[in-house]
XYZ file of C-alpha atoms in Angstrom:
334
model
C 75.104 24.607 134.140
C 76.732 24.668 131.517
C 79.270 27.847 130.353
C 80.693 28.656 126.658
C 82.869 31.677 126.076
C 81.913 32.889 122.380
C 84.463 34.939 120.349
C 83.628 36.987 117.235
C 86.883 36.324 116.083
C 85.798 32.773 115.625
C 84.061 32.317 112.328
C 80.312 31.065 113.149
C 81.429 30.750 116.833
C 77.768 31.061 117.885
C 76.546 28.042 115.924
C 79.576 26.063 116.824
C 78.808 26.577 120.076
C 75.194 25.186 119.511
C 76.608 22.508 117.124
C 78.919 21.118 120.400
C 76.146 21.400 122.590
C 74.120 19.292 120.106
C 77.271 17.172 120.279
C 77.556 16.497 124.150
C 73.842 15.749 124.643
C 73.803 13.098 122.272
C 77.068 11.611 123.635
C 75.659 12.094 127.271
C 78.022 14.163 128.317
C 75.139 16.366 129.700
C 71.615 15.799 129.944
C 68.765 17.423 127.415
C 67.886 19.603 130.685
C 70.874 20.779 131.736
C 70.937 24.532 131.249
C 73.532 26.682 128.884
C 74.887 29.698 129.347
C 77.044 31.494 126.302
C 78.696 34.246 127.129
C 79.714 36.582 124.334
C 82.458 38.790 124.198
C 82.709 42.404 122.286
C 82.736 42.171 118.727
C 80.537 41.711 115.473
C 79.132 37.976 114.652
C 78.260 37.947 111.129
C 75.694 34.614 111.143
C 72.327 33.724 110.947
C 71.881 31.111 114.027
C 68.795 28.424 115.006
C 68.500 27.267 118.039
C 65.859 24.139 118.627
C 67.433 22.110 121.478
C 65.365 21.400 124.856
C 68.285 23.112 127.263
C 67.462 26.366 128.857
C 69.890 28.739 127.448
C 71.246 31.795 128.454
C 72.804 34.450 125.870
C 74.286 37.318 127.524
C 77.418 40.142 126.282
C 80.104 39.436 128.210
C 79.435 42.164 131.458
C 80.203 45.921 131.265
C 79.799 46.445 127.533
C 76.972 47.941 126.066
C 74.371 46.109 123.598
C 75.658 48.178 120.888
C 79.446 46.946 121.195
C 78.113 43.065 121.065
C 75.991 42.087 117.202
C 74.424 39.343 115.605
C 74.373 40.410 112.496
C 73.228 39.119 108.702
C 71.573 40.314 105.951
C 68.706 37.585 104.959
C 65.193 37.860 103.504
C 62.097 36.151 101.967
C 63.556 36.402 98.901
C 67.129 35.068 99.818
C 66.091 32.130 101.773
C 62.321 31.080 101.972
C 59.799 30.690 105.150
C 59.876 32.334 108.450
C 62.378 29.415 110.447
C 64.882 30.235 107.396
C 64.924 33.905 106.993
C 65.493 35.123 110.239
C 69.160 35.948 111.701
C 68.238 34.331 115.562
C 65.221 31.632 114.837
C 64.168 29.542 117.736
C 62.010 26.410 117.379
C 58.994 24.056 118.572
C 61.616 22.144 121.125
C 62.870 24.798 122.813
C 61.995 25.398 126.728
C 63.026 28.150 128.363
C 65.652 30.963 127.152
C 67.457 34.278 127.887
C 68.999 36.946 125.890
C 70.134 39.351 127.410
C 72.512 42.855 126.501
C 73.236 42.421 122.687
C 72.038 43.642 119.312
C 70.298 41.178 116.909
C 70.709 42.817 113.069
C 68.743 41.835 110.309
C 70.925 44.322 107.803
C 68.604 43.813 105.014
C 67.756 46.845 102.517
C 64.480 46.746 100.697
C 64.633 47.683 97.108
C 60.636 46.868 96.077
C 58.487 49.552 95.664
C 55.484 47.965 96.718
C 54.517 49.245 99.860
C 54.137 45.462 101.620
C 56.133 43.432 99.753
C 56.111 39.736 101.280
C 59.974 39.102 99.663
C 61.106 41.992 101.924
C 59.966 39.673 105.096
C 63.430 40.303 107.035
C 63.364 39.056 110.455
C 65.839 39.439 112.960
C 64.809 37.265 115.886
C 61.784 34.559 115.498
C 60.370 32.757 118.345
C 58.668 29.826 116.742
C 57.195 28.087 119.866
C 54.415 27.616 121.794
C 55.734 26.089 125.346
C 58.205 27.475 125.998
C 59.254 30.943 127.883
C 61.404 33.705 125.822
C 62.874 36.796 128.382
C 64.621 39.508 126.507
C 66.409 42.180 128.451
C 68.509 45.183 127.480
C 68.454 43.976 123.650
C 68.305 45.584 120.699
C 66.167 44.007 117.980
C 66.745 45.618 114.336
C 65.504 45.269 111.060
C 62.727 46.622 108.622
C 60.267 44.887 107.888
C 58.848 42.114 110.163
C 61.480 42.543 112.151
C 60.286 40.349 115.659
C 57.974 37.283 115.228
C 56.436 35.638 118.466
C 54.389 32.863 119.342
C 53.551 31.865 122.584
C 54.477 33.450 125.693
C 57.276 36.406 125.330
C 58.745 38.882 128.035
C 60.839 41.853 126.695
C 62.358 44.314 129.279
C 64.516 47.422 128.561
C 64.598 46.820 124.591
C 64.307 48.490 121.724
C 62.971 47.233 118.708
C 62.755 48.792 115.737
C 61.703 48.479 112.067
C 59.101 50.041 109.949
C 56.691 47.530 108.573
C 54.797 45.181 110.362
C 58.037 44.984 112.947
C 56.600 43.487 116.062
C 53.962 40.744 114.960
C 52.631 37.067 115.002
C 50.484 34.596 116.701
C 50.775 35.165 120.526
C 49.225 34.187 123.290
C 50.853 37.292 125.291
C 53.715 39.408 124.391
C 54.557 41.719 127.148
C 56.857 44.796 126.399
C 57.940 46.984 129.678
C 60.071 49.955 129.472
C 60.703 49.586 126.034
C 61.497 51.587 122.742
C 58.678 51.169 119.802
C 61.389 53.053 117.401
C 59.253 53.229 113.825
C 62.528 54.043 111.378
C 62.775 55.861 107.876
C 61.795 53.393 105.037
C 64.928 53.412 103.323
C 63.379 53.447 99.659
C 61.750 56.614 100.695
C 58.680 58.114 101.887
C 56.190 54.976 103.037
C 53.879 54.605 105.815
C 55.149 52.467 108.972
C 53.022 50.528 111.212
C 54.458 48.938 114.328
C 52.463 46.034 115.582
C 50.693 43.680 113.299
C 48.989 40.959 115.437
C 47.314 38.221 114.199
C 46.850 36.734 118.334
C 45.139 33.570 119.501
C 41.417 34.233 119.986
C 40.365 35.118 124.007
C 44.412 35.609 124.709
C 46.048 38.970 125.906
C 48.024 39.466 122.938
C 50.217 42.345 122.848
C 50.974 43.917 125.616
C 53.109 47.225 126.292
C 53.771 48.689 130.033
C 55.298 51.836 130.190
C 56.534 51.934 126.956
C 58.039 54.685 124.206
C 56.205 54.870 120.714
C 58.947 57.126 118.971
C 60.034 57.616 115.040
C 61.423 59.245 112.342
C 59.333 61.340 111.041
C 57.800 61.377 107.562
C 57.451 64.179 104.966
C 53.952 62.834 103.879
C 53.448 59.535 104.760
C 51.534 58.370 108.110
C 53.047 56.486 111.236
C 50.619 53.691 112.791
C 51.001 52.153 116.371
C 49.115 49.356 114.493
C 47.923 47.541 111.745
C 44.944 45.017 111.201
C 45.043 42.519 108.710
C 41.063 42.446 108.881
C 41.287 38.262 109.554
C 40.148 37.923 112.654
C 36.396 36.804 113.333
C 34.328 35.361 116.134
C 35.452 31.980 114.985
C 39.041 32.038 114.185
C 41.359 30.155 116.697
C 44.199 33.131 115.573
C 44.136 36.375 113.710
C 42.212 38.257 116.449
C 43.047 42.116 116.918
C 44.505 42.279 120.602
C 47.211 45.237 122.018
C 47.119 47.206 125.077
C 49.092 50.173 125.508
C 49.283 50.949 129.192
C 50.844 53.903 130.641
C 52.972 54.382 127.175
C 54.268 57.293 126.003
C 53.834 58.047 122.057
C 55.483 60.687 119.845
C 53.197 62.699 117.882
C 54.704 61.532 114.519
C 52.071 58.943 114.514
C 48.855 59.027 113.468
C 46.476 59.911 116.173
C 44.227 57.416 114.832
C 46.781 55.230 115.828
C 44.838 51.588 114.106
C 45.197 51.832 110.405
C 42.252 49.605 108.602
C 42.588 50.970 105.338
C 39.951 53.829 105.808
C 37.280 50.930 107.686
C 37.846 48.995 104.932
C 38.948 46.150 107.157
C 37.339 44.221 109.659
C 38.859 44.724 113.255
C 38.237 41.864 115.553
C 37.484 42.178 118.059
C 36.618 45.402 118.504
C 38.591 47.305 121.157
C 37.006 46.304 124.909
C 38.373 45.924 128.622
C 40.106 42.482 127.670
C 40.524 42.123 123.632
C 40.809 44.411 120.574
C 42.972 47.524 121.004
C 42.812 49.257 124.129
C 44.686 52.086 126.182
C 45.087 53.607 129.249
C 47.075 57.061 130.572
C 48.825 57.491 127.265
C 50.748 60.631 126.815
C 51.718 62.480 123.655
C 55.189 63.678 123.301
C 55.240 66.670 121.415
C 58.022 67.450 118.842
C 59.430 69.637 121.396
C 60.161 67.590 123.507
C 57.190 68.489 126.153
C 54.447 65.523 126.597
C 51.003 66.043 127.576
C 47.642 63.827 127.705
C 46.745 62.049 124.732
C 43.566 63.180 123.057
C 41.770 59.586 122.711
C 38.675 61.538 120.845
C 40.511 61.227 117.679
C 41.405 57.359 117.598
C 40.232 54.902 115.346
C 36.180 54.383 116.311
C 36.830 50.510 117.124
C 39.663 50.965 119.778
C 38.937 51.238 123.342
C 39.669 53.642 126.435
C 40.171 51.485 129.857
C 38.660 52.622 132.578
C 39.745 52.657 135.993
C 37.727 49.724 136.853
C 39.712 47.871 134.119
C 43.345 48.779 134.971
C 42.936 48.082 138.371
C 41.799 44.962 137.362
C 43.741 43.830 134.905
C 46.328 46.192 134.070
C 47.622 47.808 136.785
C 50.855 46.090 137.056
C 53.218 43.237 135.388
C 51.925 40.491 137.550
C 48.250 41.467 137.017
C 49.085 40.963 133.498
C 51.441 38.024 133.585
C 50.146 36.113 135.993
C 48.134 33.596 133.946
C 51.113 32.813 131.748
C 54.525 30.429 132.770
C 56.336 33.246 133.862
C 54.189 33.438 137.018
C 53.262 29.691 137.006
């Protein structure tokens, strides 16, 4: 393996890093397989990085700091800098096997100024994993941004995060995205009172999708305005090879600043596909409602959206029960 040291007092030390491993592979120094490991010390990295080589890399804070005290940070948009591999502040690409981050903040510092509610020029990503083989494991980060803030392909695996945005901020085409023991934080819009809606899938037809394992739902709460756990984009259909409707909240806890309804369709204006069912669509199981004060109780599933679906037993025991049960189809078990 392979070991950087990355300061922040180093201007773009991050992509100089990248740039030298780029450099040594082509000069055979090291071989396209052999792994990477940058270590990052304390400090604030203001640049927008891609990342699209075959060696498994490792980014980790250097140890004993917290994820707040190490930052990738940038402000970038739609409208600054167009398409999803160019707006993001960590993008990785198509060649990319296997990688780690683990213990710092990704920042996408962008500020929206449109007034539309959904404006596609305030797309602001802060971390975009644009692949299909590969693996991505995420553990003790903190993911921030507004809207769109974490796009995933493929097969993802985040652990002890948070993520946070307030439009459309976990989303994309995946086969299964699997969130444990992590924070669904659903911020103020900072232009004012808006609706937020946290996970936007458009996942590939007959795949898990979106999956979240003992997880928090929390947010700031709104004046008017409603607070979604989710948000169709009425595309998927019994034909489409992406675009289906698939998230399973398992054992999650959700703050009763969001909607009880939870799936927003624009009044059943939109088709939701599938509908929710034991595999597909979304579906829940033991959720919990924490209460402004602080006290959590069951969740009353009677007043969700009509096309969402309560697991039974039969089903979590099946399928659902724990993270290999879930996982175990996908290359982090195989």
């Amino acid at each position: 393996m392979l070991e950087l040291n990355i300061s922040a007092k180093t201007p773009s030390a991050i992509n100089g890093a990248i740039k030298k491993i780029k450099e040594m592979t082509q000069g055979g120094e090291i071989k396209r397989d052999t792994p990477i490991r940058l270590v990052l010390e304390s400090g604030t990295y203001r640049e927008t990085v891609k990342y699209n080589l075959p060696n498994p890399l490792i980014v980790e804070a250097v140890h004993g700091i917290k994820n707040s005290e190490c930052i990738l940070m940038a402000d970038n948009c739609e409208s600054y800098n167009s398409g999803l591999i160019n707006r993001g502040i960590f993008v990785f690409g198509p060649n990319v096997t296997n990688v780690t981050l683990k213990n710092f903040t990704i920042e996408n510092t962008h500020v929206k100024s449109l007034q539309e509610s959904i404006s596609p020029m305030d797309s602001a990503e802060a971390l975009v994993w644009n692949n299909t083989n590969g693996t991505l494991f995420c553990d003790g980060m903190k993911i921030i941004s507004r809207q769109n803030t974490l796009y995933v392909k493929g097969f993802t695996f985040f652990l002890n995060s948070q993520i946070s945005g307030d439009v459309n901020f976990i989303y994309g085409e995946a086969d299964t995205a699997y969130f444990e023991n992590c924070e669904i934080f659903a911020r103020e819009d900072n232009r004012g009172d808006f609706d937020a809606y946290a996970v936007n899938s458009q996942a590939l037809a007959d795949k898990p999708g979106f999956l979240f394992f003992r997880c928090r739902f929390t947010a700031d709460k709104r004046k008017k305005a409603s607070v979604y756990a989710y948000r169709t984009d009425g595309k998927g259909n019994a034909k489409s090879e992406k675009g289906w409707d698939s998230i399973a909240l398992v054992d999650c806890m959700i703050s009763d600043f969001y909607s009880p309804e939870l799936l927003w369709d624009d009044d059943m204006n939109l088709e939701v596909y599938p509908r929710g069912n034991s595999k597909a669509g979304l579906r829940e199981y033991n959720s919990k409602t924490v209460l402004k004060n602080g006290s959590v109780e069951e969740a009353d599933t009677s007043r969700r959206n009509v096309k969402s679906y309560t697991l039974t037993e039969d089903d979590y025991f099946a399928g659902y029960a724990s993270r290999y049960l879930m996982l175990k189809d996908t290359p982090f078990y195989n």
